[in-house]
PDB file of C-alpha atoms in Angstrom:
ATOM      1  CA  UNK A   1    -109.048 117.893-101.542  1.00 69.00           C
ATOM      2  CA  UNK A   2    -111.937 116.117-103.228  1.00 91.00           C
ATOM      3  CA  UNK A   3    -113.367 112.760-102.330  1.00 97.00           C
ATOM      4  CA  UNK A   4    -113.386 110.018-104.886  1.00 98.00           C
ATOM      5  CA  UNK A   5    -116.586 108.442-106.159  1.00 97.00           C
ATOM      6  CA  UNK A   6    -115.800 105.324-104.136  1.00 98.00           C
ATOM      7  CA  UNK A   7    -115.390 107.372-100.943  1.00 98.00           C
ATOM      8  CA  UNK A   8    -118.699 109.178-101.501  1.00 97.00           C
ATOM      9  CA  UNK A   9    -120.373 105.877-102.313  1.00 97.00           C
ATOM     10  CA  UNK A  10    -119.003 104.448 -99.062  1.00 96.00           C
ATOM     11  CA  UNK A  11    -120.456 107.290 -96.998  1.00 94.00           C
ATOM     12  CA  UNK A  12    -123.816 106.803 -98.812  1.00 92.00           C
ATOM     13  CA  UNK A  13    -123.624 103.043 -98.129  1.00 90.00           C
ATOM     14  CA  UNK A  14    -123.064 103.667 -94.402  1.00 87.00           C
ATOM     15  CA  UNK A  15    -126.020 106.096 -94.280  1.00 85.00           C
ATOM     16  CA  UNK A  16    -128.320 103.669 -96.128  1.00 85.00           C
ATOM     17  CA  UNK A  17    -127.348 100.437 -94.433  1.00 83.00           C
ATOM     18  CA  UNK A  18    -126.161 101.300 -90.943  1.00 78.00           C
ATOM     19  CA  UNK A  19    -128.562 104.166 -90.211  1.00 72.00           C
ATOM     20  CA  UNK A  20    -131.717 103.245 -92.158  1.00 69.00           C
ATOM     21  CA  UNK A  21    -131.754 106.327 -94.328  1.00 71.00           C
ATOM     22  CA  UNK A  22    -132.551 104.253 -97.428  1.00 68.00           C
ATOM     23  CA  UNK A  23    -136.192 105.350 -97.259  1.00 76.00           C
ATOM     24  CA  UNK A  24    -135.383 109.042 -96.707  1.00 81.00           C
ATOM     25  CA  UNK A  25    -133.610 109.990 -99.939  1.00 86.00           C
ATOM     26  CA  UNK A  26    -133.814 113.768 -99.436  1.00 89.00           C
ATOM     27  CA  UNK A  27    -132.434 113.616 -95.905  1.00 88.00           C
ATOM     28  CA  UNK A  28    -129.748 111.059 -96.834  1.00 88.00           C
ATOM     29  CA  UNK A  29    -128.540 113.135 -99.787  1.00 92.00           C
ATOM     30  CA  UNK A  30    -128.388 116.269 -97.654  1.00 93.00           C
ATOM     31  CA  UNK A  31    -126.468 114.431 -94.901  1.00 91.00           C
ATOM     32  CA  UNK A  32    -124.154 112.896 -97.471  1.00 95.00           C
ATOM     33  CA  UNK A  33    -123.367 116.339 -98.876  1.00 96.00           C
ATOM     34  CA  UNK A  34    -122.605 117.823 -95.470  1.00 95.00           C
ATOM     35  CA  UNK A  35    -120.589 114.852 -94.230  1.00 95.00           C
ATOM     36  CA  UNK A  36    -118.560 114.661 -97.462  1.00 97.00           C
ATOM     37  CA  UNK A  37    -117.802 118.408 -97.247  1.00 98.00           C
ATOM     38  CA  UNK A  38    -116.751 118.058 -93.610  1.00 97.00           C
ATOM     39  CA  UNK A  39    -114.483 115.106 -94.470  1.00 98.00           C
ATOM     40  CA  UNK A  40    -112.864 117.002 -97.326  1.00 98.00           C
ATOM     41  CA  UNK A  41    -112.244 120.027 -95.154  1.00 98.00           C
ATOM     42  CA  UNK A  42    -110.734 117.953 -92.347  1.00 98.00           C
ATOM     43  CA  UNK A  43    -108.525 116.017 -94.763  1.00 98.00           C
ATOM     44  CA  UNK A  44    -107.214 119.242 -96.223  1.00 97.00           C
ATOM     45  CA  UNK A  45    -106.813 121.056 -92.905  1.00 97.00           C
ATOM     46  CA  UNK A  46    -105.014 118.202 -91.104  1.00 97.00           C
ATOM     47  CA  UNK A  47    -103.441 116.563 -94.167  1.00 97.00           C
ATOM     48  CA  UNK A  48    -104.944 113.197 -93.223  1.00 97.00           C
ATOM     49  CA  UNK A  49    -106.469 110.375 -95.281  1.00 97.00           C
ATOM     50  CA  UNK A  50    -110.136 109.545 -95.735  1.00 97.00           C
ATOM     51  CA  UNK A  51    -109.935 106.534 -93.418  1.00 96.00           C
ATOM     52  CA  UNK A  52    -108.780 108.752 -90.551  1.00 96.00           C
ATOM     53  CA  UNK A  53    -111.041 111.725 -91.306  1.00 97.00           C
ATOM     54  CA  UNK A  54    -114.357 109.882 -91.687  1.00 94.00           C
ATOM     55  CA  UNK A  55    -114.533 108.416 -88.152  1.00 92.00           C
ATOM     56  CA  UNK A  56    -113.595 111.812 -86.713  1.00 93.00           C
ATOM     57  CA  UNK A  57    -116.389 113.505 -88.643  1.00 93.00           C
ATOM     58  CA  UNK A  58    -118.902 110.845 -87.598  1.00 87.00           C
ATOM     59  CA  UNK A  59    -117.818 111.402 -84.000  1.00 86.00           C
ATOM     60  CA  UNK A  60    -118.462 115.165 -84.398  1.00 87.00           C
ATOM     61  CA  UNK A  61    -121.894 114.460 -85.860  1.00 83.00           C
ATOM     62  CA  UNK A  62    -122.667 112.221 -82.864  1.00 77.00           C
ATOM     63  CA  UNK A  63    -122.619 115.395 -80.777  1.00 67.00           C
ATOM     64  CA  UNK A  64    -125.536 116.622 -82.848  1.00 66.00           C
ATOM     65  CA  UNK A  65    -127.714 113.719 -81.760  1.00 63.00           C
ATOM     66  CA  UNK A  66    -126.947 111.245 -84.552  1.00 64.00           C
ATOM     67  CA  UNK A  67    -125.251 108.070 -83.471  1.00 64.00           C
ATOM     68  CA  UNK A  68    -122.800 107.282 -86.227  1.00 61.00           C
ATOM     69  CA  UNK A  69    -120.410 104.424 -85.849  1.00 59.00           C
ATOM     70  CA  UNK A  70    -117.605 103.425 -88.128  1.00 57.00           C
TER      71      UNK A  70
END
C-alpha cells in the first residue's frame, strides 16, 4: 500500500505545525519518511485505513521519546 500525496502532506503538516519541526528540514524529512513507511506497513499488514494507522504509529513513536498526538 502506498500513501497518497495528501496523506504524506498531512503527516508533514503535523510535524511542522504540531511539533515545531518547520525549522529542522533535514530531521522533519527523515521523520516523515520513517513515519510514512511505518504507516504504509501497518496499513498493509492489518488491512486498515490511514486514519486508523497514523495514530497507532504516532503512539509507537511516543515510546521513542517523541510526544506525538493526533
